[in-house]
Amino acid sequence: MAGLELLSDQGYRVDGRRAGELRKIQARMGVFAQADGSAYIEQGNTKALAVIRGSRARALPDRALVNCQYSSATFSTGERKRRPHGDRKSFEMGLQLRQTFEAAILTQLHPRSQIDIYVQVLQADGGTYAACVNAAMLAVLDAGIPMQDFVCACSAGFVDGTALADLSHVEEAAGGPQLALALLPASGQIALLEMDARLHEDHLEQVLEAAARAARDVHTLLDRVVRQH
Amino acid sequence: MLQKREKVLLLRTFQGRTLRIVREHYLRPSVPCNSPLCPQPAACRNDGKLLSSDVTHYVIPDWKIVQDYLEILEFPELKGIIFMQTACQAVQHQRGRRQYNKLRNLLKDARHDCILFANEFQQYCYLPRERGESLEKWQTRSIYNAAVWYYHHCQDRMPIVMVTEDEEAIQQYGSETEGVFVISFKNYLDNFWLDLKAAHELYDSILQSRRERENESQESHGKEYPEHLPLEVLEAGIKSGRYIQGVLNVNKHRAQIEAFVRLQGASSKDSGLVSDILIHGMKARNRSIHGDVVVVELLPKNEWKGRTAALCENDSDDKASGESPSEPMPTGRVVGILQKNWRDYVVTFPSKEEVQSQGKNAQKILVTPWDYRIPKIRISTQQAEALQDFRVVVRIDSWESTSVYPNGHFVRVLGRIGDLEGEIATILVENSISVVPFSEAQMCEMPVNTPENPWKVNPEEERERRDLRKTHLVFSIDPKGCEDVDDTLSVRTLNNGNLELGVHIADVTHFVAPNSYIDIEARTRATTYYLADRRYDMLPSILSADLCSLLGGVDRYAVSVMWELDKTSYEIKKVWYGRTIIRSAYKLFYEAAQELLNGNVNIVDDIPELRDLDEKSRQAKLEELVWAIGKLTDIARHVRAKRDGCGALELEGVEVRIQLDDKKNIHDLIPKQPLEVHETVAECMILANHWVAKEIWESFPHQALLRQHPPPHQEFFSELRECAKAKGFIIDTRSNKTLADSLDNANDPNDPIVNRLLRYMATQAMSNALYFSTGSCAEEEFHHYGLALDKYTHFTSPIRRYSDIIVHRLLMAAISKDKKMEIKENLFSNKDLEELCRHINNRNRAAQHAQKQSTELFQCMYFKDKDPETEERCISDGVIYSIRTNGVLVFIPRFGIKGAAYLKNKDGLVISCGPDSRSEWKSGSLQRFQNKITSTTTEGESVTFHLFDHVTVRISVQASRCHSDTISLEIISNKPYMIPDTELVHQSSLLLKSDLVKEVTRSVEEAQLAQEVKVNIIQEDYQKYCQTKGRSLYILLEEIRDLALLDVSNSYEI
């Protein structure tokens, strides 16, 4: 047997979703009273926790410094992981998160301050970046830090001429092209766009469109969570 | 809307640890049920194929049935089949990709009444697997549960039969729900399809072969073959260069010993190997079968072997004749098979005597495939005795490492051995050609044209199309008696003095909508198949011979390409593509057109359109026509000359010249030289094809269908150069132009056959022209070597080629794109088109093989009744065109037969020729040189045969029970065959080929009539429509060229 059939002829994915459908999203804000802001999100089986700390410690004169730290739990993947902290992957993810939020948070309103964002992935099942962004965004909102807009992230992939939204681990592991997009839904601006593997330029638009649509859907769902909070 | 569930899986990793994986599983309230009885079709979103509504019940096969008896479910008679997703997944996981793809294709096939129901994604059908429940039990339970739901979903209006092999399930569920019956498959076939004999037979044979296999696996055998390596190891090995991937080609003439692996893709570049890899012996071949994609490991250099250059008959015994093989070549052994290309095989049961000698195990029988390259297959059946004299289709099931031969099962009977129909059916099956008559559903899509209800031009179409009926003089030039005309021509002077040349092609796509039943059928067939005596059409005759045929005097739809040419220089100023309505004024045949061109007006009586007119208008019309033909010829001449003048490789290049030459050979019966009109028409068609290729490529750079002809490898020309040198000619093969020129020069005035043979060798060395999708290769590779054009496609024969239909659709889409209109045609993506091209190329190859094999069949049948010792016709003149260590290859111009003649017979005696040049067998030895072979007897006499020597050969038929009969040649004299009156015999020989076919057909028909069997319908059709094999010269040439390019039997003789 070589390779799973990611998209059946009837248009179903391995887990029963259709191409454009998201996984189930559940979220809660204000998980920890101790922190300035916190949130927990489940996107399918990917579970992430985000905590915000604000301080006046190290300072840039004109704007706030955003610092992100990412880690994933040793038990988050199917196989046991050797090194829980400080590997390159986590570092890179931290940088990406930082870029995303520097674009979204109105940093100039808080000069000489530092905003720390800690994200922990408890269970990884594909789309970790997207889950982290969404969790951190909820936490930032919880902390009451002014932002331009929501930041909603979602991943998308490309299989047999069709763009798939919100990839699960199985779909990611198949090794096809994968695109992660963080979007400011109101303005439609892109905060971050990342792409693995090669994809023909003709298809890029299609995949991008799928990711953007999925990110807007995420926005609707998260908006509901925020309003409930 | 979706419900989330979790599924826990325990997987085993490659390292052998178990891995716990949690996967999500989403359920939804409605999935498409694809039943016409569905109460809420909107909620179910039933799009695509529905089950038909005229069935009495739906049948749901259990997973086990789908796995084991898919072949029976493929019968088109079985209708209303619902495949549950659970069952499909079981096939995917446990039976591998080949079978799963078969299932997928079945589901996609619009002609087959079956659907997939995604039960595992349906909220009410999904059952989680319980703790401790076995996978099999759970699958059966899920399928049953889904069946019950489906029954209620259709509001209990359609009874459902679930078929299973599981006795427990029958017990448990048999009477649980009313309306859902659970019965065994055997029971089902007995109750519902008692008349379907073939299904029952297939069922029995599958069951039996399965039992055998089970028994066998229990017995502990010694291993006959090493195990194949696992896939990961193979892939890693290929990447690292340790193993090599390629397609296995078995040498037809030494099927037991020699096979070659032709390298595939990147591996050939990396390893630096130029030649193929030899696989010596069955053991090294390790259970792979001709056509499989295999992975090979090279043996160390000291074990390399050479290929045998001696001729040998197809004897199964190893011939240790002590002949020194040629120099060693890379040799390897198969370590794994990447893709099995098993198909249906035609086999013959051993005769009675052989059965007895096989003795003790009468249940299992070794049958011999018709194709030499396939090993014997072991099947188990009780019908062996009854099937003795028949050709039978079998399929291979498996080939265990413990077994010398593969296991298979019996599928169906084709016909008696030696019977014409049976043999033709054999050829069709061997080439995987399926030509069932067009079904009712397909014929329903066809327009009607009967005397009571004649077909008319649709006024709407009339508005949209450009009307050329009044303005243009359109006419067609074809062979005599042809009825399917797909190309017509026109030429006229425009108001500004410029000329307008038009090529009008039948608008087949107007009648054949994309993805309609007829379109799917045509796509499957891909081409019209021409056998020696009959034809299998790609489209029904209502289209091919009537509505799409551009006959004279009737309105027809066409797709036209029209060029505006400068009045003097014939420079192309403008080009226009589009749909038109035409009415062809004349349906000329070549000879008449040529006469008109030569200014011979007497021919006028042969043109029916002019016969009934009065003298005056006849004169006017005639002048008009003569002017048009003259102008056309002039333009064609100019177009060609201009390209020559440009210094570039001229248009007609090698291909046409070779074709023309071949044409001369085969059809000596038509005038001695090909008429100029032939070339004129061909030139116009090539021009149209070329311009259409440019247009569609510009509009759709990534998804246009073009035709390429890659330049040949220089090393393939070495034999040609050697042979030519023997005669004192020099062949320059550096480019197509030099090749064409030097071939023209290589003409022996005393012996025209030399030139023909040289040209034949040149064509042999060339690769095949192929269809391809422009998205899949670089622009430099689009080149057509033979025609010396940068872009080329097939546009002019949509009636008999599917590729032309695709090109028509592309052209239509390109036109709408240019006009900024919406593209109505749903075009193929690059990937789909690539696959389609592969399919069409494949089918074309099959068509050529079938045509060649059927010709050989007729040749054999012709000579079979003749006694070679007495019959005058069996002795003929032959030319030696290749030398081997123990014989020579001879070409017989009179019958167009190529074959081997031995100089050393089985007893080790060699040929010698006495003073009267009669040959005898004596003991002696052979000595082979570069271009001659000398046979010396022990008495010191010697005789030498040179390349291109004429000899006299006797033709006889070597009968074979299991395989096709073959022609065998025997040299009876080393002098040319003396014919009393050369002219006379020459004349008679011309008619021979068609005569031969006719004679054989007649005798078969007589035999059939005697048995009061109906004369076969196709035969009648053939006469009724009297469609010739090639209707225009151009097509004829293409066919002949293709045939010459793909002389399969010769590819491994060297």
PDB file of C-alpha atoms in Angstrom, chain B residues 81-293:
ATOM      1  CA  ILE B  81     -24.955  -2.305  -7.015  1.00  0.00           C
ATOM      2  CA  ILE B  82     -24.187  -0.192  -3.969  1.00  0.00           C
ATOM      3  CA  PHE B  83     -20.611  -0.389  -2.805  1.00  0.00           C
ATOM      4  CA  MET B  84     -20.314   0.623   0.805  1.00  0.00           C
ATOM      5  CA  GLN B  85     -17.363   2.754   1.716  1.00  0.00           C
ATOM      6  CA  THR B  86     -16.390   0.194   4.347  1.00  0.00           C
ATOM      7  CA  ALA B  87     -16.078  -2.452   1.662  1.00  0.00           C
ATOM      8  CA  CYS B  88     -14.090  -0.178  -0.607  1.00  0.00           C
ATOM      9  CA  GLN B  89     -11.662   0.612   2.155  1.00  0.00           C
ATOM     10  CA  ALA B  90     -11.241  -3.047   2.905  1.00  0.00           C
ATOM     11  CA  VAL B  91     -10.260  -3.530  -0.738  1.00  0.00           C
ATOM     12  CA  GLN B  92      -7.873  -0.613  -0.595  1.00  0.00           C
ATOM     13  CA  HIS B  93      -6.104  -1.815   2.497  1.00  0.00           C
ATOM     14  CA  GLN B  94      -6.011  -5.520   1.888  1.00  0.00           C
ATOM     15  CA  ARG B  95      -5.938  -5.965  -1.865  1.00  0.00           C
ATOM     16  CA  GLY B  96      -3.634  -3.170  -2.885  1.00  0.00           C
ATOM     17  CA  ARG B  97      -3.842  -0.435  -5.382  1.00  0.00           C
ATOM     18  CA  ARG B  98      -4.429  -2.429  -8.513  1.00  0.00           C
ATOM     19  CA  GLN B  99      -7.705  -3.878  -7.440  1.00  0.00           C
ATOM     20  CA  TYR B 100      -8.761  -0.668  -5.750  1.00  0.00           C
ATOM     21  CA  ASN B 101      -8.192   1.272  -8.948  1.00  0.00           C
ATOM     22  CA  LYS B 102     -10.295  -1.264 -10.785  1.00  0.00           C
ATOM     23  CA  LEU B 103     -13.067  -0.605  -8.313  1.00  0.00           C
ATOM     24  CA  ARG B 104     -12.652   3.138  -8.669  1.00  0.00           C
ATOM     25  CA  ASN B 105     -12.823   2.969 -12.425  1.00  0.00           C
ATOM     26  CA  LEU B 106     -15.930   0.866 -12.151  1.00  0.00           C
ATOM     27  CA  LEU B 107     -17.553   3.511 -10.000  1.00  0.00           C
ATOM     28  CA  LYS B 108     -16.515   6.281 -12.364  1.00  0.00           C
ATOM     29  CA  ASP B 109     -17.740   4.437 -15.418  1.00  0.00           C
ATOM     30  CA  ALA B 110     -21.059   5.973 -16.354  1.00  0.00           C
ATOM     31  CA  ARG B 111     -22.082   2.864 -18.227  1.00  0.00           C
ATOM     32  CA  HIS B 112     -21.960   0.697 -15.181  1.00  0.00           C
ATOM     33  CA  ASP B 113     -24.886   0.874 -12.833  1.00  0.00           C
ATOM     34  CA  CYS B 114     -23.187   1.079  -9.468  1.00  0.00           C
ATOM     35  CA  ILE B 115     -22.511   3.732  -6.850  1.00  0.00           C
ATOM     36  CA  LEU B 116     -20.512   4.276  -3.724  1.00  0.00           C
ATOM     37  CA  PHE B 117     -22.289   5.094  -0.508  1.00  0.00           C
ATOM     38  CA  ALA B 118     -20.060   6.793   2.042  1.00  0.00           C
ATOM     39  CA  ASN B 119     -21.641   5.020   4.996  1.00  0.00           C
ATOM     40  CA  GLU B 120     -18.839   5.729   7.422  1.00  0.00           C
ATOM     41  CA  PHE B 121     -19.412   9.451   7.168  1.00  0.00           C
ATOM     42  CA  GLN B 122     -23.135   9.171   7.682  1.00  0.00           C
ATOM     43  CA  GLN B 123     -24.352   9.983  11.136  1.00  0.00           C
ATOM     44  CA  TYR B 124     -26.803   7.113  11.412  1.00  0.00           C
ATOM     45  CA  CYS B 125     -24.873   4.516   9.497  1.00  0.00           C
ATOM     46  CA  TYR B 126     -21.613   4.827  11.315  1.00  0.00           C
ATOM     47  CA  LEU B 127     -21.003   2.293  14.029  1.00  0.00           C
ATOM     48  CA  PRO B 128     -17.941   2.645  16.187  1.00  0.00           C
ATOM     49  CA  ARG B 129     -15.940  -0.519  16.470  1.00  0.00           C
ATOM     50  CA  GLU B 130     -16.488  -2.108  19.800  1.00  0.00           C
ATOM     51  CA  ARG B 131     -13.761  -3.144  22.138  1.00  0.00           C
ATOM     52  CA  GLY B 132     -12.475  -6.583  21.256  1.00  0.00           C
ATOM     53  CA  GLU B 133     -14.514  -6.785  18.071  1.00  0.00           C
ATOM     54  CA  SER B 134     -12.600  -8.194  15.154  1.00  0.00           C
ATOM     55  CA  LEU B 135     -12.151  -6.007  12.123  1.00  0.00           C
ATOM     56  CA  GLU B 136     -14.029  -8.433   9.891  1.00  0.00           C
ATOM     57  CA  LYS B 137     -17.026  -8.608  12.166  1.00  0.00           C
ATOM     58  CA  TRP B 138     -17.170  -4.880  12.472  1.00  0.00           C
ATOM     59  CA  GLN B 139     -17.012  -4.418   8.701  1.00  0.00           C
ATOM     60  CA  THR B 140     -19.867  -6.823   8.148  1.00  0.00           C
ATOM     61  CA  ARG B 141     -21.896  -5.193  10.902  1.00  0.00           C
ATOM     62  CA  SER B 142     -21.306  -1.712   9.475  1.00  0.00           C
ATOM     63  CA  ILE B 143     -22.312  -2.769   6.006  1.00  0.00           C
ATOM     64  CA  TYR B 144     -25.456  -4.441   7.250  1.00  0.00           C
ATOM     65  CA  ASN B 145     -26.376  -1.444   9.341  1.00  0.00           C
ATOM     66  CA  ALA B 146     -25.869   0.860   6.397  1.00  0.00           C
ATOM     67  CA  ALA B 147     -27.975  -1.422   4.214  1.00  0.00           C
ATOM     68  CA  VAL B 148     -30.829  -1.188   6.681  1.00  0.00           C
ATOM     69  CA  TRP B 149     -30.546   2.570   6.848  1.00  0.00           C
ATOM     70  CA  TYR B 150     -30.472   2.803   3.074  1.00  0.00           C
ATOM     71  CA  TYR B 151     -33.586   0.688   2.861  1.00  0.00           C
ATOM     72  CA  HIS B 152     -35.468   2.985   5.203  1.00  0.00           C
ATOM     73  CA  HIS B 153     -34.017   6.045   3.504  1.00  0.00           C
ATOM     74  CA  CYS B 154     -35.639   4.981   0.259  1.00  0.00           C
ATOM     75  CA  GLN B 155     -38.873   4.728   2.222  1.00  0.00           C
ATOM     76  CA  ASP B 156     -38.892   0.943   2.112  1.00  0.00           C
ATOM     77  CA  ARG B 157     -39.712   1.033  -1.557  1.00  0.00           C
ATOM     78  CA  MET B 158     -36.819  -0.954  -2.870  1.00  0.00           C
ATOM     79  CA  PRO B 159     -35.832  -4.315  -1.462  1.00  0.00           C
ATOM     80  CA  ILE B 160     -32.171  -4.664  -0.713  1.00  0.00           C
ATOM     81  CA  VAL B 161     -30.094  -7.799  -0.999  1.00  0.00           C
ATOM     82  CA  MET B 162     -26.896  -7.950   0.921  1.00  0.00           C
ATOM     83  CA  VAL B 163     -24.608 -10.707  -0.290  1.00  0.00           C
ATOM     84  CA  THR B 164     -21.952 -12.138   1.954  1.00  0.00           C
ATOM     85  CA  GLU B 165     -19.868 -15.232   2.366  1.00  0.00           C
ATOM     86  CA  ASP B 166     -20.099 -15.050   6.116  1.00  0.00           C
ATOM     87  CA  GLU B 167     -22.394 -17.840   7.337  1.00  0.00           C
ATOM     88  CA  GLU B 168     -22.754 -16.276  10.742  1.00  0.00           C
ATOM     89  CA  ALA B 169     -23.905 -13.026   9.292  1.00  0.00           C
ATOM     90  CA  ILE B 170     -26.529 -14.802   7.228  1.00  0.00           C
ATOM     91  CA  GLN B 171     -27.756 -16.517  10.363  1.00  0.00           C
ATOM     92  CA  GLN B 172     -27.692 -13.413  12.453  1.00  0.00           C
ATOM     93  CA  TYR B 173     -29.102 -10.805  10.099  1.00  0.00           C
ATOM     94  CA  GLY B 174     -30.962 -13.011   7.636  1.00  0.00           C
ATOM     95  CA  SER B 175     -34.415 -12.220   8.921  1.00  0.00           C
ATOM     96  CA  GLU B 176     -33.761  -9.282  11.177  1.00  0.00           C
ATOM     97  CA  THR B 177     -35.211  -6.578   8.979  1.00  0.00           C
ATOM     98  CA  GLU B 178     -37.963  -7.039   6.498  1.00  0.00           C
ATOM     99  CA  GLY B 179     -36.967  -5.976   3.017  1.00  0.00           C
ATOM    100  CA  VAL B 180     -33.264  -6.403   3.645  1.00  0.00           C
ATOM    101  CA  PHE B 181     -32.205  -9.872   2.690  1.00  0.00           C
ATOM    102  CA  VAL B 182     -28.867 -11.324   3.582  1.00  0.00           C
ATOM    103  CA  ILE B 183     -27.887 -14.266   1.430  1.00  0.00           C
ATOM    104  CA  SER B 184     -24.746 -15.879   0.157  1.00  0.00           C
ATOM    105  CA  PHE B 185     -23.329 -14.873  -3.184  1.00  0.00           C
ATOM    106  CA  LYS B 186     -23.846 -18.298  -4.689  1.00  0.00           C
ATOM    107  CA  ASN B 187     -27.424 -18.195  -3.601  1.00  0.00           C
ATOM    108  CA  TYR B 188     -27.834 -14.756  -5.072  1.00  0.00           C
ATOM    109  CA  LEU B 189     -26.481 -15.754  -8.459  1.00  0.00           C
ATOM    110  CA  ASP B 190     -28.667 -18.853  -8.480  1.00  0.00           C
ATOM    111  CA  ASN B 191     -31.806 -16.964  -7.630  1.00  0.00           C
ATOM    112  CA  PHE B 192     -31.439 -13.806  -9.612  1.00  0.00           C
ATOM    113  CA  TRP B 193     -29.048 -14.507 -12.439  1.00  0.00           C
ATOM    114  CA  LEU B 194     -29.586 -18.123 -13.287  1.00  0.00           C
ATOM    115  CA  ASP B 195     -29.215 -17.366 -16.984  1.00  0.00           C
ATOM    116  CA  LEU B 196     -25.936 -15.594 -16.644  1.00  0.00           C
ATOM    117  CA  LYS B 197     -23.764 -18.600 -17.419  1.00  0.00           C
ATOM    118  CA  ALA B 198     -20.560 -16.659 -17.628  1.00  0.00           C
ATOM    119  CA  ALA B 199     -20.945 -15.303 -14.110  1.00  0.00           C
ATOM    120  CA  HIS B 200     -21.528 -18.756 -12.706  1.00  0.00           C
ATOM    121  CA  GLU B 201     -18.512 -20.163 -14.456  1.00  0.00           C
ATOM    122  CA  LEU B 202     -16.378 -17.309 -13.279  1.00  0.00           C
ATOM    123  CA  TYR B 203     -17.639 -17.781  -9.749  1.00  0.00           C
ATOM    124  CA  ASP B 204     -16.731 -21.441  -9.751  1.00  0.00           C
ATOM    125  CA  SER B 205     -13.319 -20.849 -11.152  1.00  0.00           C
ATOM    126  CA  ILE B 206     -12.511 -18.073  -8.687  1.00  0.00           C
ATOM    127  CA  LEU B 207     -13.730 -20.165  -5.804  1.00  0.00           C
ATOM    128  CA  GLN B 208     -11.657 -23.080  -6.887  1.00  0.00           C
ATOM    129  CA  SER B 209      -8.502 -21.118  -7.376  1.00  0.00           C
ATOM    130  CA  ARG B 210      -8.957 -19.561  -3.962  1.00  0.00           C
ATOM    131  CA  ARG B 211      -9.297 -22.902  -2.311  1.00  0.00           C
ATOM    132  CA  GLU B 212      -6.236 -24.148  -4.072  1.00  0.00           C
ATOM    133  CA  ARG B 213      -4.300 -21.205  -2.869  1.00  0.00           C
ATOM    134  CA  GLU B 214      -5.365 -21.759   0.688  1.00  0.00           C
ATOM    135  CA  ASN B 215      -4.368 -25.377   0.528  1.00  0.00           C
ATOM    136  CA  GLU B 216      -1.122 -24.530  -1.024  1.00  0.00           C
ATOM    137  CA  SER B 217      -0.172 -21.992   1.561  1.00  0.00           C
ATOM    138  CA  GLN B 218      -0.708 -24.652   4.172  1.00  0.00           C
ATOM    139  CA  GLU B 219       1.543 -27.105   2.469  1.00  0.00           C
ATOM    140  CA  SER B 220       5.135 -26.313   3.043  1.00  0.00           C
ATOM    141  CA  HIS B 221       6.934 -26.131  -0.260  1.00  0.00           C
ATOM    142  CA  GLY B 222      10.506 -25.467  -1.015  1.00  0.00           C
ATOM    143  CA  LYS B 223      10.997 -21.979  -2.312  1.00  0.00           C
ATOM    144  CA  GLU B 224      11.316 -21.728  -6.073  1.00  0.00           C
ATOM    145  CA  TYR B 225      12.124 -18.028  -6.167  1.00  0.00           C
ATOM    146  CA  PRO B 226      13.679 -15.562  -3.770  1.00  0.00           C
ATOM    147  CA  GLU B 227      11.185 -13.291  -2.051  1.00  0.00           C
ATOM    148  CA  HIS B 228      10.651  -9.806  -3.394  1.00  0.00           C
ATOM    149  CA  LEU B 229      12.092  -7.031  -1.287  1.00  0.00           C
ATOM    150  CA  PRO B 230       9.695  -4.707   0.512  1.00  0.00           C
ATOM    151  CA  LEU B 231       8.684  -1.520  -1.245  1.00  0.00           C
ATOM    152  CA  GLU B 232      10.616   0.831   1.030  1.00  0.00           C
ATOM    153  CA  VAL B 233      13.846  -0.995   0.431  1.00  0.00           C
ATOM    154  CA  LEU B 234      13.249  -0.889  -3.309  1.00  0.00           C
ATOM    155  CA  GLU B 235      12.533   2.814  -3.320  1.00  0.00           C
ATOM    156  CA  ALA B 236      15.539   3.591  -1.183  1.00  0.00           C
ATOM    157  CA  GLY B 237      17.645   1.367  -3.427  1.00  0.00           C
ATOM    158  CA  ILE B 238      16.493   3.117  -6.565  1.00  0.00           C
ATOM    159  CA  LYS B 239      17.254   6.497  -5.052  1.00  0.00           C
ATOM    160  CA  SER B 240      20.705   5.483  -3.991  1.00  0.00           C
ATOM    161  CA  GLY B 241      21.416   3.964  -7.386  1.00  0.00           C
ATOM    162  CA  ARG B 242      21.871   0.475  -6.082  1.00  0.00           C
ATOM    163  CA  TYR B 243      18.858  -0.826  -7.941  1.00  0.00           C
ATOM    164  CA  ILE B 244      17.522   0.124 -11.309  1.00  0.00           C
ATOM    165  CA  GLN B 245      13.934   0.509 -12.318  1.00  0.00           C
ATOM    166  CA  GLY B 246      12.580  -0.451 -15.726  1.00  0.00           C
ATOM    167  CA  VAL B 247      10.013  -2.278 -17.781  1.00  0.00           C
ATOM    168  CA  LEU B 248      10.512  -5.955 -18.393  1.00  0.00           C
ATOM    169  CA  ASN B 249      10.469  -7.033 -22.020  1.00  0.00           C
ATOM    170  CA  VAL B 250      10.629 -10.725 -22.685  1.00  0.00           C
ATOM    171  CA  ASN B 251      12.324 -11.855 -25.857  1.00  0.00           C
ATOM    172  CA  LYS B 252       9.605 -13.494 -27.875  1.00  0.00           C
ATOM    173  CA  HIS B 253      11.976 -15.919 -29.498  1.00  0.00           C
ATOM    174  CA  ARG B 254      13.683 -17.060 -26.342  1.00  0.00           C
ATOM    175  CA  ALA B 255      10.963 -16.508 -23.829  1.00  0.00           C
ATOM    176  CA  GLN B 256      12.381 -18.990 -21.367  1.00  0.00           C
ATOM    177  CA  ILE B 257      15.814 -17.504 -21.178  1.00  0.00           C
ATOM    178  CA  GLU B 258      16.128 -13.957 -22.298  1.00  0.00           C
ATOM    179  CA  ALA B 259      14.363 -10.889 -21.080  1.00  0.00           C
ATOM    180  CA  PHE B 260      15.484  -7.309 -21.150  1.00  0.00           C
ATOM    181  CA  VAL B 261      14.752  -4.451 -18.854  1.00  0.00           C
ATOM    182  CA  ARG B 262      14.345  -1.156 -20.603  1.00  0.00           C
ATOM    183  CA  LEU B 263      15.404   1.589 -18.252  1.00  0.00           C
ATOM    184  CA  GLN B 264      12.901   4.105 -17.131  1.00  0.00           C
ATOM    185  CA  GLY B 265      13.200   7.721 -16.212  1.00  0.00           C
ATOM    186  CA  ALA B 266      16.046   9.085 -14.197  1.00  0.00           C
ATOM    187  CA  SER B 267      17.751   5.824 -13.402  1.00  0.00           C
ATOM    188  CA  SER B 268      19.155   5.513 -16.903  1.00  0.00           C
ATOM    189  CA  LYS B 269      21.031   8.771 -16.630  1.00  0.00           C
ATOM    190  CA  ASP B 270      22.517   8.131 -13.246  1.00  0.00           C
ATOM    191  CA  SER B 271      23.813   4.667 -13.809  1.00  0.00           C
ATOM    192  CA  GLY B 272      25.451   5.608 -17.080  1.00  0.00           C
ATOM    193  CA  LEU B 273      24.058   2.534 -18.774  1.00  0.00           C
ATOM    194  CA  VAL B 274      23.141   2.899 -22.392  1.00  0.00           C
ATOM    195  CA  SER B 275      21.816  -0.486 -23.294  1.00  0.00           C
ATOM    196  CA  ASP B 276      19.066  -2.517 -21.731  1.00  0.00           C
ATOM    197  CA  ILE B 277      19.773  -4.925 -18.945  1.00  0.00           C
ATOM    198  CA  LEU B 278      19.664  -8.609 -19.685  1.00  0.00           C
ATOM    199  CA  ILE B 279      17.750 -10.863 -17.346  1.00  0.00           C
ATOM    200  CA  HIS B 280      18.924 -14.382 -17.977  1.00  0.00           C
ATOM    201  CA  GLY B 281      16.686 -17.274 -17.050  1.00  0.00           C
ATOM    202  CA  MET B 282      13.409 -17.631 -15.204  1.00  0.00           C
ATOM    203  CA  LYS B 283      15.056 -17.634 -11.805  1.00  0.00           C
ATOM    204  CA  ALA B 284      16.602 -14.221 -12.293  1.00  0.00           C
ATOM    205  CA  ARG B 285      13.339 -12.968 -13.687  1.00  0.00           C
ATOM    206  CA  ASN B 286      11.823 -13.842 -10.340  1.00  0.00           C
ATOM    207  CA  ARG B 287       8.127 -14.120 -11.147  1.00  0.00           C
ATOM    208  CA  SER B 288       7.872 -10.921 -13.129  1.00  0.00           C
ATOM    209  CA  ILE B 289       5.849 -11.075 -16.310  1.00  0.00           C
ATOM    210  CA  HIS B 290       6.287  -9.257 -19.588  1.00  0.00           C
ATOM    211  CA  GLY B 291       5.270  -5.629 -19.178  1.00  0.00           C
ATOM    212  CA  ASP B 292       5.779  -5.364 -15.423  1.00  0.00           C
ATOM    213  CA  VAL B 293       7.662  -2.453 -13.957  1.00  0.00           C
TER     214      VAL B 293
END
